[in-house]
Amino acid sequence: MDHNLTPEQLDSFGREVLELHLSVKADVGEADVRYIRRVITAQRALAVLGRGLLFASFFPPAWVAGTACLSLAKIIENMEIGHNVLHGQYDFARAKDLDSQTYEWDHLCPSDQWRHSHNYLHHTYTNVRGVDHDLGYRILRVTEEQPWHPGHLLQPLYAAWLALSFQLGVGLHDVDVRRFIFQKKSERDPDEARRLREIGKKALRQALPDYVFFPLFAGPHAPAVFLGNLVANLVRNVWSFTVIFCGHFPDGTATFDPSCLTNESTAHFYLRQLMGSANFEGGRVTHFLSGHLSHQIEHHMFPDIPAHRYPAMAKRLRVICAKYGLRYNTGSLFGQFKSVVKKLFRLALPGRHRAPPALAAA
Amino acid sequence: MHQVESPSRLTRTRPSAASRALGVIEAVLAPLVYPKSAEDYLREVFPLLSRREILAEVVAVRPETPDTTTLVLRPNGLFRGHRAGQWLMVEAEVFGVRRTRCFSIASAPALHQEKGTIEVTIKARPGGVVTPELVWRQKPGAIITISEAQGTFVLPETLPARPLFVSGGSGITPVMSMLRELALHNQAHGATFVYYARTAADVVFARELQEHALFSGAEILVWTDDEPSAVSAPFGRCDARADLSAHVPDFAERETFVCGPPGLLGAMSALYAERGASERLHTEAFSLEEHTSRDDGGTEPQVVFARAAKTQKGSRTLLAMAEDAGLTPRSGCRMGICHSCTCRKVSGVTRDIRTGELSTDANVDVRICVNEPVGNVVLDL
């Protein structure tokens, strides 16, 4: 891994980060539970309001407002509530409705599969080539170290499709779909088949209210309600795609060889998460709607800390990074996204992607 | 003899019309709110609504003594009533963390039948986590989760003729429920109520005991160490043997209900055994929560994997010990990040190897990859 720290410096960096981690962990409690419950109540109110307004969609502004409310409700449930609860950030509360082991989120990926593919694989092996499937979701070439093949020529199109169907892309990324399709039935991994069946079942139950039940209830306004629900789902997909892609793929994020995992120390783990992740800046609303994944660096270093605390932790972490001369990758949402899009286009062709020189420090 | 309506009979009644209606509403809404339940949404408006959990609203908080408070609870329809002397589990949020403790119900079953409320009287345990919060910080309006009433230390359905109640300290609560039930059914005359408290200020329900002495016909004897309290004629150190012999000479012939600290229970058991009256003695022990680590240095910690019925000795992480025992628990990062290995600890103390933090509560989830046993631990694995 590319950094200029001596083993002693790495050690002391690790200690300082651990201290930050534990000091915040010790402070987690009542205020965090109150916060997430307020968010949950607001999210439910938005969902009900959105569905209600869509029933009044004979009045066009109601359609717009309803679709907006429903989009927000879906985004908040996935990003600030679901993703964070499933990480066990609120497990300390021992409350049944905030329990990572039993929470079922409004996402196509069943929670238990998500805990494996995301909490375990992605968060433990972040940006390790060949192990972390989030690195390109098995279809995109996001680092020059990934070998090129002609299929990558079309990857800007794949990426656009992934943005629109992000739930599906993320939901399936614990399944090697391509291999599965071309396999003979007898060769298929029964566990993979079971996982696919579970995803299918959940996808159907999730699609029914949006595309059948609510439109049916709306009677003559069925098409408007159907369209509003469709748009809300697309908005959620595109927003999640944007947030997630800005978390690990902007210029300056490092990928790693599996060899770095042997006997990895806590300090090295923190450093790998720092180098493999990127933040984007924004106001409180942007941070909130991203489920605080605008602080992807903090999220990867401290996945068990309630995410709404990341902005405050970031201030302290940046001081530590500056002290050790480590790059803290952040930029505007637009800037980070632009660098991801450029990279996707560049890496569609064989050869290396040349990052702007200022970003090569990591 | 007067028959008190027994809640055990209520348990066999069919679900109420309201509960059935709620079931229908939930079934209709379920496909619309998938993967949430309709209850999740309805509870935002009706906080006590549930078909699965007994929820109760704290409708009043009543200080009794400087360190004792009564919480008046209004449980939802799932609570099926209780018998005098029973206890229940209270799951309350303390500093954001759900914690469960057991408390005796101090109010009479008749109160729940008539007004739909029950009362628990709680003493703040010095150094405790939960009780000081409930005693000094609990606000009316909070929603807590409770269990069904439990326990066999109850007032018999056929009321005994001249019952004797003996209690010490916070052990007064279950026998207070019995006395109140008798008084509400005009059956308290002939009953004797003996209570030991440290000081006059510590006498719980002092005013009410005075009223019982005056109006319900029960004989109330309260001993305190320091000075006579408002209700106590005699005073002096607790000596159940001498006190009963002097003031309740016929105690061995009376159905006796005792709740208090181990010393009191021991003395009473010995006394009744001596008189050959053990079958008339009914006792309830209340043990203080065990918070200290049971690590006595010499013995090797031991982990019992309850579901697999296996035991493993050692002091490595619980996950490593489970694997040594031939189990294959779910696990992931093995460094406390991913929560894949989270598992229920039934009892015992564990230590987080990263922070040194001890987990002493029973029935909580622990990440077995970063926790080691301290003393004996039972895991639901």
XYZ file of C-alpha atoms in Angstrom:
743
model
C 0.000 0.000 0.000
C 1.232 3.435 -0.937
C 1.890 5.647 2.043
C 4.923 7.313 3.569
C 4.445 6.297 7.185
C 7.103 4.474 9.153
C 5.789 1.498 11.146
C 5.968 3.632 14.304
C 4.023 6.455 12.684
C 1.428 3.993 11.398
C 1.082 2.617 14.912
C 0.603 5.978 16.492
C -1.837 7.019 13.728
C -3.828 3.875 14.531
C -3.838 4.690 18.220
C -5.108 8.222 17.645
C -7.898 7.024 15.364
C -8.859 4.304 17.829
C -9.012 6.900 20.569
C -11.346 9.035 18.461
C -13.436 5.945 17.687
C -13.743 4.831 21.304
C -14.361 8.301 22.704
C -17.366 8.767 20.438
C -18.555 5.210 21.030
C -18.558 5.849 24.776
C -20.759 8.890 24.238
C -23.352 7.121 22.096
C -26.669 6.776 23.911
C -29.957 8.460 24.613
C -29.492 11.356 22.168
C -28.827 8.946 19.305
C -31.920 6.891 20.016
C -34.012 10.048 20.230
C -32.523 11.220 16.930
C -33.190 8.052 14.961
C -36.726 7.726 16.333
C -37.479 11.280 15.229
C -36.131 10.439 11.781
C -38.258 7.279 11.644
C -41.415 9.182 12.607
C -40.706 11.891 10.034
C -39.986 9.279 7.363
C -43.302 7.523 8.017
C -45.156 10.817 7.935
C -43.540 11.646 4.585
C -44.475 8.244 3.187
C -48.115 8.591 4.232
C -48.248 12.198 3.001
C -46.706 11.218 -0.314
C -49.164 8.372 -0.910
C -52.035 10.661 0.096
C -51.030 13.505 -2.183
C -50.664 11.126 -5.115
C -54.330 10.173 -4.712
C -55.098 13.852 -5.370
C -53.034 13.859 -8.535
C -55.908 15.216 -10.630
C -54.398 18.468 -9.334
C -50.925 18.477 -10.973
C -49.024 20.239 -8.128
C -50.273 17.475 -5.797
C -48.707 14.887 -8.088
C -45.383 16.733 -7.985
C -45.509 17.193 -4.198
C -46.640 13.598 -3.641
C -43.884 12.182 -5.814
C -41.329 14.376 -4.044
C -42.506 13.284 -0.571
C -42.495 9.637 -1.566
C -39.005 9.937 -3.118
C -37.715 11.515 0.089
C -39.398 8.865 2.236
C -37.838 6.070 0.185
C -34.417 7.711 0.252
C -34.487 8.355 4.009
C -35.641 4.818 4.767
C -32.785 3.303 2.782
C -29.988 5.731 3.544
C -30.320 7.235 7.023
C -32.456 4.533 8.626
C -32.088 1.131 6.923
C -28.434 1.149 5.960
C -27.351 2.523 9.313
C -29.595 0.330 11.445
C -28.408 -2.751 9.536
C -24.843 -1.776 10.375
C -25.731 -2.260 14.037
C -25.258 1.422 14.770
C -28.264 1.353 17.094
C -27.837 -2.168 18.459
C -26.622 -0.669 21.727
C -30.217 0.416 22.385
C -31.359 -3.242 22.444
C -34.651 -2.074 20.993
C -36.510 -4.554 18.794
C -37.283 -1.976 16.099
C -33.642 -0.824 15.861
C -32.034 -4.261 15.926
C -29.631 -4.984 13.054
C -30.428 -8.688 13.163
C -34.173 -8.308 12.658
C -34.639 -5.003 10.808
C -36.052 -5.521 7.319
C -35.463 -2.544 5.095
C -37.401 -1.247 2.117
C -34.803 -2.489 -0.331
C -34.833 -5.313 -2.813
C -31.884 -6.966 -1.082
C -33.090 -9.072 1.876
C -31.490 -7.805 5.073
C -29.588 -10.985 5.904
C -27.986 -11.116 2.449
C -27.117 -7.454 2.777
C -25.401 -8.008 6.103
C -23.189 -10.585 4.401
C -22.385 -8.836 1.125
C -22.197 -5.307 2.492
C -21.425 -5.324 6.228
C -19.047 -8.227 5.980
C -17.526 -8.465 2.484
C -17.552 -4.819 1.457
C -16.688 -3.305 4.816
C -13.995 -5.816 5.769
C -12.336 -6.094 2.346
C -13.011 -2.566 1.134
C -11.489 -1.975 -2.299
C -9.559 -5.242 -2.247
C -9.547 -6.383 -5.846
C -11.314 -9.663 -6.482
C -12.837 -9.814 -3.007
C -14.945 -6.644 -2.682
C -17.717 -6.939 -5.269
C -18.663 -3.304 -4.736
C -15.538 -2.573 -6.743
C -17.347 -2.217 -10.064
C -20.281 -4.472 -9.141
C -18.824 -7.238 -11.335
C -19.590 -5.284 -14.530
C -17.616 -2.010 -14.386
C -13.882 -1.418 -14.637
C -13.198 1.229 -12.001
C -9.437 0.836 -11.574
C -6.686 0.310 -14.113
C -5.511 -2.756 -12.228
C -8.658 -4.568 -13.302
C -7.872 -6.290 -16.623
C -9.686 -4.783 -19.589
C -11.894 -6.778 -21.897
C -13.968 -5.622 -24.858
C -17.176 -5.740 -22.852
C -15.926 -2.716 -20.937
C -16.329 -0.584 -24.090
C -20.008 -0.285 -23.257
C -19.531 0.434 -19.594
C -20.844 4.019 -19.650
C -24.129 2.485 -20.789
C -23.987 -0.185 -18.086
C -23.346 2.524 -15.542
C -26.354 4.536 -16.692
C -28.497 1.387 -16.508
C -27.086 0.630 -13.051
C -27.988 4.159 -11.909
C -31.626 3.669 -12.897
C -31.884 0.156 -11.494
C -29.505 0.564 -8.580
C -31.666 -1.452 -6.173
C -31.436 -4.406 -8.508
C -27.708 -3.968 -9.088
C -26.959 -3.775 -5.387
C -29.482 -6.471 -4.538
C -27.885 -8.929 -6.925
C -24.277 -8.214 -6.225
C -23.905 -11.140 -3.871
C -24.918 -13.350 -6.816
C -22.772 -13.934 -9.873
C -25.729 -13.509 -12.212
C -23.808 -13.925 -15.449
C -22.318 -17.228 -14.352
C -25.650 -18.327 -12.925
C -27.531 -17.748 -16.170
C -25.084 -19.685 -18.306
C -24.769 -22.559 -15.853
C -26.612 -25.815 -16.290
C -29.234 -26.352 -13.646
C -27.296 -29.242 -12.137
C -24.133 -27.139 -11.792
C -25.807 -24.311 -9.942
C -24.920 -23.579 -6.370
C -28.106 -24.392 -4.409
C -27.361 -21.617 -1.937
C -27.045 -19.069 -4.719
C -30.326 -20.295 -6.177
C -31.961 -19.884 -2.768
C -30.622 -16.352 -2.464
C -31.977 -15.491 -5.891
C -35.391 -16.886 -4.996
C -35.455 -14.781 -1.827
C -34.556 -11.661 -3.784
C -37.275 -12.442 -6.325
C -39.851 -12.926 -3.604
C -38.922 -9.707 -1.873
C -38.800 -7.780 -5.164
C -42.329 -8.902 -5.982
C -43.764 -8.018 -2.583
C -42.000 -4.670 -2.790
C -43.250 -3.923 -6.305
C -46.881 -4.868 -5.660
C -47.877 -1.798 -3.583
C -46.112 0.662 -5.911
C -47.274 -0.776 -9.201
C -50.518 -2.623 -8.434
C -52.254 -1.933 -5.109
C -51.914 1.839 -4.790
C -52.718 2.482 -8.473
C -55.783 0.210 -8.134
C -57.000 2.140 -5.085
C -56.637 5.365 -7.051
C -59.234 4.229 -9.575
C -59.311 6.717 -12.466
C -55.965 8.194 -11.327
C -54.204 4.848 -11.543
C -51.784 5.954 -14.284
C -50.753 9.084 -12.357
C -50.179 7.111 -9.146
C -48.298 4.404 -11.039
C -46.091 7.036 -12.661
C -45.493 8.884 -9.375
C -44.367 5.650 -7.700
C -42.126 4.785 -10.642
C -40.504 8.213 -10.580
C -39.988 8.012 -6.813
C -38.229 4.662 -7.197
C -36.047 6.011 -10.015
C -35.142 9.105 -7.987
C -34.087 6.881 -5.104
C -32.004 4.689 -7.413
C -30.199 7.571 -9.111
C -29.510 9.330 -5.796
C -28.182 6.159 -4.110
C -26.028 5.447 -7.162
C -24.577 8.951 -7.040
C -23.834 8.781 -3.325
C -22.301 5.308 -3.448
C -20.204 5.909 -6.554
C -18.814 9.090 -4.987
C -17.777 7.018 -1.966
C -15.138 4.745 -3.478
C -14.493 5.620 -7.115
C -13.432 9.290 -7.324
C -9.835 9.998 -8.336
C -7.416 9.403 -5.514
C -9.174 6.407 -3.972
C -6.852 3.439 -3.743
C -7.579 -0.205 -4.464
C -5.638 -2.999 -2.862
C -4.112 -6.351 -3.567
C -5.461 -9.251 -1.465
C -1.933 -9.738 -0.066
C -2.377 -6.645 2.138
C -4.893 -8.565 4.251
C -2.405 -10.999 5.774
C -1.982 -10.168 9.453
C -3.487 -6.729 8.964
C -3.199 -4.521 12.047
C -5.991 -2.253 13.309
C -3.913 0.766 12.292
C -3.495 -0.589 8.775
C -7.199 -1.358 8.572
C -8.023 2.259 9.435
C -5.469 3.475 6.882
C -6.835 1.206 4.139
C -10.364 2.488 4.794
C -9.108 6.085 4.674
C -7.271 5.541 1.399
C -10.070 3.582 -0.226
C -12.896 6.006 0.507
C -13.863 9.538 -0.479
C -16.208 12.138 0.979
C -18.207 14.893 -0.605
C -19.128 18.208 0.875
C -22.552 19.733 1.276
C -25.018 21.215 3.707
C -26.844 19.418 6.485
C -29.651 18.359 4.178
C -27.265 16.778 1.671
C -25.487 14.903 4.439
C -28.790 13.724 5.895
C -30.220 12.557 2.571
C -27.034 10.650 1.826
C -27.516 8.817 5.136
C -24.279 10.609 6.043
C -22.475 8.541 3.416
C -21.209 11.915 2.264
C -18.772 10.959 5.043
C -17.834 7.662 3.465
C -14.356 7.853 5.036
C -15.728 8.105 8.562
C -18.375 5.501 7.752
C -15.725 3.006 6.686
C -13.468 3.676 9.626
C -16.302 3.764 12.178
C -19.191 1.734 10.734
C -20.660 1.028 14.172
C -21.035 4.688 15.173
C -24.455 6.302 14.492
C -23.902 8.030 11.156
C -25.262 11.422 12.179
C -22.113 11.813 14.270
C -19.763 11.583 11.285
C -19.642 15.334 10.508
C -18.341 16.032 14.022
C -15.904 13.105 13.840
C -14.663 14.309 10.448
C -13.332 17.505 11.992
C -11.174 15.557 14.436
C -10.131 12.979 11.847
C -8.949 15.649 9.422
C -6.661 17.029 12.108
C -5.142 13.566 12.593
C -4.720 13.067 8.828
C -3.040 16.439 8.449
C -0.649 15.567 11.265
C 0.512 12.401 9.480
C 0.473 13.954 6.019
C -2.256 11.574 4.864
C -4.584 12.564 2.082
C -8.214 13.074 3.117
C -10.137 12.748 -0.132
C -13.011 15.193 -0.276
C -14.561 17.625 -2.710
C -17.866 18.989 -3.900
C -20.516 16.446 -4.828
C -20.375 17.695 -8.410
C -16.573 17.537 -8.547
C -16.381 14.025 -7.124
C -19.133 12.769 -9.413
C -17.472 14.341 -12.432
C -14.232 12.522 -11.664
C -16.124 9.216 -11.363
C -17.862 9.715 -14.710
C -14.566 10.640 -16.403
C -12.939 7.553 -14.955
C -15.756 5.285 -16.134
C -15.353 6.613 -19.674
C -11.553 6.440 -19.622
C -11.401 2.915 -18.247
C -13.879 1.698 -20.858
C -10.771 1.724 -23.075
C -7.703 -0.379 -22.367
C -4.740 1.205 -20.620
C -4.278 3.391 -17.633
C -6.370 6.181 -16.276
C -4.234 9.211 -15.609
C -5.484 11.064 -12.561
C -4.850 14.793 -12.411
C -1.386 15.212 -10.805
C -2.642 17.045 -7.718
C -4.608 13.966 -6.723
C -1.810 11.447 -7.040
C -0.524 11.968 -3.497
C -2.232 8.920 -2.037
C -65.129 -17.332 52.312
C -64.911 -14.609 49.753
C -63.773 -15.574 46.274
C -61.516 -13.088 44.556
C -61.900 -13.159 40.807
C -58.832 -14.820 39.474
C -57.080 -13.407 36.449
C -56.083 -16.923 35.460
C -59.686 -17.261 34.384
C -59.412 -14.095 32.326
C -56.555 -15.612 30.350
C -58.913 -18.088 28.759
C -61.220 -15.456 27.357
C -61.245 -14.944 23.611
C -59.392 -11.977 22.086
C -61.404 -8.810 22.465
C -63.382 -7.342 19.594
C -60.915 -4.466 19.411
C -58.003 -6.839 19.051
C -59.795 -8.795 16.310
C -60.644 -5.582 14.459
C -57.042 -4.482 14.713
C -55.961 -7.817 13.288
C -58.199 -7.305 10.263
C -56.949 -3.746 9.708
C -53.363 -4.918 9.927
C -53.922 -7.782 7.519
C -55.485 -5.416 4.983
C -52.728 -2.815 5.305
C -49.843 -5.299 5.447
C -49.267 -5.657 1.686
C -49.363 -1.869 1.306
C -46.685 -1.132 3.865
C -44.382 -4.103 3.174
C -41.722 -4.655 4.527
C -42.965 -2.697 7.531
C -46.025 -3.748 9.472
C -49.190 -1.699 9.714
C -48.565 -1.590 13.448
C -45.350 0.394 12.839
C -47.407 3.174 11.279
C -50.418 2.977 13.599
C -48.218 3.108 16.667
C -46.931 6.540 15.641
C -50.454 7.783 16.379
C -51.586 5.281 19.022
C -48.443 4.558 21.030
C -49.947 1.743 23.120
C -51.218 -0.164 20.141
C -49.751 -3.603 19.721
C -50.878 -7.137 19.152
C -47.535 -8.612 20.124
C -46.092 -6.611 23.002
C -47.614 -5.581 26.291
C -46.998 -1.843 26.246
C -47.829 0.397 29.147
C -47.989 4.127 29.568
C -46.533 5.635 32.712
C -49.579 7.686 33.709
C -48.245 9.002 37.013
C -45.045 9.060 39.014
C -45.534 9.213 42.782
C -42.594 9.653 45.170
C -43.000 7.518 48.299
C -39.794 8.012 50.289
C -36.555 9.840 49.383
C -35.365 6.791 47.393
C -38.605 5.035 46.505
C -41.095 5.915 43.782
C -44.331 4.401 42.582
C -44.949 4.249 38.839
C -48.604 4.051 37.879
C -48.851 2.085 34.620
C -51.740 1.719 32.210
C -51.053 -1.424 30.158
C -52.686 -2.093 26.798
C -55.309 -4.783 26.301
C -52.780 -7.585 26.032
C -52.120 -7.451 29.761
C -54.362 -10.069 31.276
C -54.359 -8.938 34.861
C -52.463 -10.255 37.848
C -52.881 -11.822 41.247
C -51.885 -10.144 44.469
C -48.202 -10.862 45.088
C -47.080 -11.428 41.503
C -44.223 -9.646 39.743
C -43.551 -8.617 36.190
C -40.637 -7.620 34.007
C -40.283 -3.979 33.081
C -38.282 -3.090 29.989
C -37.434 0.597 30.092
C -35.090 2.792 28.115
C -32.295 3.980 30.384
C -29.799 6.352 28.777
C -31.056 5.124 25.418
C -30.575 1.444 26.244
C -33.448 -0.985 26.775
C -32.960 -2.778 30.069
C -35.136 -5.313 31.800
C -35.737 -5.608 35.515
C -38.267 -7.480 37.632
C -40.547 -5.711 40.063
C -43.407 -6.859 42.230
C -46.750 -5.286 41.564
C -47.712 -3.286 44.654
C -51.270 -2.453 43.672
C -54.286 -4.677 44.174
C -55.635 -6.739 41.269
C -58.926 -4.953 41.899
C -57.304 -1.682 40.849
C -56.521 -3.133 37.424
C -59.987 -4.606 37.123
C -61.643 -1.306 37.980
C -59.336 1.396 36.631
C -57.080 -0.511 34.256
C -53.902 0.523 36.034
C -51.201 -1.282 37.964
C -48.529 0.149 40.222
C -44.919 -0.831 40.762
C -43.033 0.679 43.663
C -39.312 0.873 43.036
C -36.418 1.586 45.367
C -33.254 3.152 43.951
C -30.424 0.713 44.457
C -27.192 2.546 45.319
C -24.807 2.173 42.385
C -27.532 0.613 40.225
C -28.044 1.448 36.562
C -31.768 1.104 36.124
C -33.530 1.713 39.414
C -32.115 5.222 40.102
C -33.304 6.272 36.640
C -36.789 4.883 37.198
C -36.998 6.401 40.665
C -35.663 9.874 39.994
C -35.850 10.511 36.255
C -38.916 8.677 35.006
C -41.440 11.092 33.545
C -45.164 10.485 33.071
C -46.150 9.832 29.478
C -43.331 7.417 28.706
C -44.185 4.107 27.043
C -42.528 1.022 28.438
C -42.767 -2.675 27.662
C -43.852 -5.050 30.399
C -44.382 -8.784 30.672
C -47.313 -10.823 31.860
C -47.588 -11.026 35.632
C -45.654 -14.008 36.927
C -44.844 -15.814 40.115
C -46.496 -18.245 42.511
C -46.166 -16.112 45.645
C -49.815 -15.113 45.588
C -52.768 -14.594 47.822
C -54.790 -17.836 47.576
C -58.107 -17.651 45.736
C -59.778 -18.854 48.902
C -58.748 -16.072 51.233
C -57.070 -17.256 54.464
C -58.885 -16.270 57.659
C -56.253 -14.276 59.547
C -53.234 -13.948 57.271
C -49.905 -12.697 58.585
C -47.709 -10.602 56.323
C -44.051 -10.030 57.142
C -41.747 -7.914 55.020
C -38.555 -5.914 55.178
C -37.288 -2.988 53.106
C -38.490 -2.987 49.508
C -39.897 -6.490 50.076
C -43.071 -4.747 51.180
C -44.452 -4.479 47.630
C -45.964 -7.943 46.999
C -47.482 -8.191 50.478
C -48.785 -4.636 50.141
C -50.636 -5.807 47.049
C -52.167 -8.592 49.150
C -53.164 -6.250 51.971
C -54.692 -3.797 49.532
C -56.631 -6.551 47.809
C -58.012 -7.752 51.156
C -58.951 -4.229 52.179
C -60.714 -3.538 48.878
C -62.807 -6.658 49.451
C -63.392 -5.731 53.125
C -61.471 -8.794 54.227
C -58.553 -7.135 56.010
C -59.854 -7.380 59.578
C -57.914 -10.038 61.401
C -54.882 -9.657 59.143
C -51.546 -8.701 60.703
C -48.939 -6.765 58.749
C -45.370 -6.705 60.087
C -42.876 -4.453 58.367
C -39.207 -3.728 59.037
C -37.624 -0.547 57.688
C -34.205 0.936 58.353
C -35.422 4.370 59.456
C -38.777 6.032 59.898
C -38.157 7.968 56.702
C -37.739 4.673 54.827
C -41.195 3.373 55.689
C -42.882 2.972 52.342
C -46.643 3.611 52.232
C -46.496 5.049 55.783
C -49.710 7.053 55.462
C -51.595 4.250 53.830
C -50.487 1.777 56.506
C -51.779 4.216 59.107
C -55.130 4.329 57.341
C -55.279 0.537 57.203
C -54.634 0.421 60.959
C -57.455 2.884 61.566
C -60.083 1.849 59.059
C -59.619 -1.606 57.551
C -59.211 -3.512 60.792
C -55.782 -4.872 59.985
C -53.152 -4.860 62.699
C -50.082 -2.948 61.510
C -46.736 -3.389 63.240
C -43.833 -1.405 61.869
C -40.320 -1.657 63.310
C -37.613 0.835 62.460
C -34.041 0.929 63.683
C -33.863 4.566 64.704
C -37.080 5.913 66.133
C -40.771 5.150 66.145
C -42.346 6.055 62.831
C -45.805 7.498 62.498
C -47.278 4.006 62.328
C -44.916 2.063 64.533
C -45.456 1.668 68.206
C -42.518 -0.615 68.860
C -39.048 -0.003 67.540
C -35.634 -1.568 67.724
C -33.433 -3.798 65.606
C -35.084 -6.431 63.498
C -35.527 -9.629 65.456
C -38.366 -11.528 63.874
C -38.278 -14.339 66.435
C -38.654 -12.100 69.477
C -41.069 -9.702 67.770
C -43.452 -12.367 66.533
C -43.392 -14.242 69.843
C -44.169 -11.054 71.719
C -46.727 -9.432 69.404
C -48.185 -12.236 67.264
C -48.107 -15.217 69.605
C -50.357 -17.348 67.391
C -48.187 -16.817 64.263
C -47.578 -20.532 63.704
C -51.304 -21.107 63.178
C -51.649 -18.407 60.531
C -50.989 -18.471 56.775
C -47.862 -16.335 56.597
C -46.517 -14.429 53.591
C -42.950 -13.176 53.808
C -40.872 -11.083 51.431
C -37.598 -9.423 52.317
C -33.848 -9.707 52.465
C -32.202 -13.139 52.910
C -31.649 -12.630 56.669
C -35.346 -12.158 57.333
C -36.332 -15.103 55.138
C -33.782 -17.342 56.878
C -34.963 -16.380 60.344
C -38.610 -16.950 59.411
C -37.935 -20.331 57.804
C -36.051 -21.506 60.877
C -38.761 -20.268 63.209
C -41.608 -21.961 61.295
C -39.643 -25.183 60.898
C -39.119 -25.273 64.652
C -42.847 -24.945 65.228
C -43.647 -27.511 62.544
C -45.550 -24.836 60.592
C -43.437 -24.706 57.450
C -46.407 -25.475 55.203
C -48.071 -22.260 56.359
C -45.048 -20.162 55.436
C -45.004 -18.657 51.904
C -41.874 -16.771 50.938
C -40.609 -14.631 48.110
C -36.918 -13.799 47.865
C -35.802 -10.682 46.134
C -32.187 -10.755 45.121
C -30.256 -7.679 44.218
C -29.018 -7.543 40.646
C -25.658 -9.202 40.345
C -23.350 -6.605 38.884
C -19.913 -7.632 39.992
C -17.828 -9.850 37.816
C -17.752 -13.363 39.159
C -14.117 -13.721 38.209
C -12.537 -15.132 41.324
C -9.100 -15.357 39.750
C -8.461 -19.028 40.350
C -11.078 -20.839 38.302
C -10.989 -20.955 34.541
C -13.945 -19.272 32.794
C -16.455 -21.627 31.269
C -18.908 -21.113 28.431
C -22.074 -23.138 28.008
C -23.478 -23.234 24.470
C -27.075 -23.852 25.432
C -28.602 -24.921 22.112
C -25.739 -27.220 21.210
C -25.577 -28.481 24.796
C -21.801 -28.119 24.838
C -19.413 -26.657 27.366
C -15.995 -25.183 26.754
C -13.397 -23.974 29.249
C -10.870 -21.281 28.500
C -10.461 -17.557 28.195
C -10.375 -16.852 24.467
C -13.036 -15.045 22.476
C -16.472 -16.631 22.654
C -16.326 -17.205 18.901
C -13.010 -19.048 19.111
C -14.327 -21.124 21.985
C -17.485 -21.966 20.080
C -15.387 -23.135 17.161
C -13.144 -25.127 19.486
C -16.273 -26.829 20.731
C -17.004 -27.856 17.158
C -19.763 -25.309 16.504
C -19.993 -23.204 13.355
C -21.649 -19.969 14.443
C -22.255 -17.244 11.863
C -19.317 -14.917 11.756
C -17.793 -12.304 9.505
C -15.005 -9.857 10.087
C -13.959 -11.314 13.459
C -13.012 -7.842 14.613
C -16.260 -6.411 15.877
C -17.254 -4.492 12.771
C -19.882 -6.373 10.857
C -22.204 -7.743 13.585
C -22.605 -11.040 11.701
C -21.758 -13.042 14.803
C -24.099 -11.217 17.196
C -25.578 -13.776 19.517
C -27.724 -13.788 22.622
C -25.990 -14.089 25.968
C -28.376 -15.798 28.369
C -26.357 -15.114 31.486
C -22.902 -14.381 32.810
C -20.365 -11.629 32.405
C -18.320 -11.019 29.260
C -15.530 -8.570 28.555
C -14.986 -6.689 25.293
C -11.354 -7.456 24.453
C -10.924 -4.134 22.647
C -12.313 -1.804 25.278
C -12.240 -3.913 28.435
C -15.921 -3.053 28.863
C -17.897 -5.597 30.872
C -21.332 -6.799 29.858
C -23.100 -7.938 32.995
C -26.758 -8.040 32.003
C -28.560 -11.250 31.210
C -30.394 -11.739 27.925
C -28.485 -9.247 25.818
C -26.790 -9.549 22.444
C -23.023 -9.739 22.332
C -20.584 -9.856 19.427
C -18.899 -13.139 20.182
C -15.816 -12.351 18.071
C -14.642 -9.570 20.399
C -15.911 -10.764 23.755
C -14.353 -13.185 26.198
C -15.986 -14.841 29.195
C -15.435 -13.659 32.756
C -16.522 -16.520 34.939
C -19.389 -18.688 33.716
C -21.312 -17.616 30.627
C -24.329 -19.162 28.935
C -24.838 -18.407 25.235
C -27.921 -19.145 23.152
C -25.905 -20.940 20.512
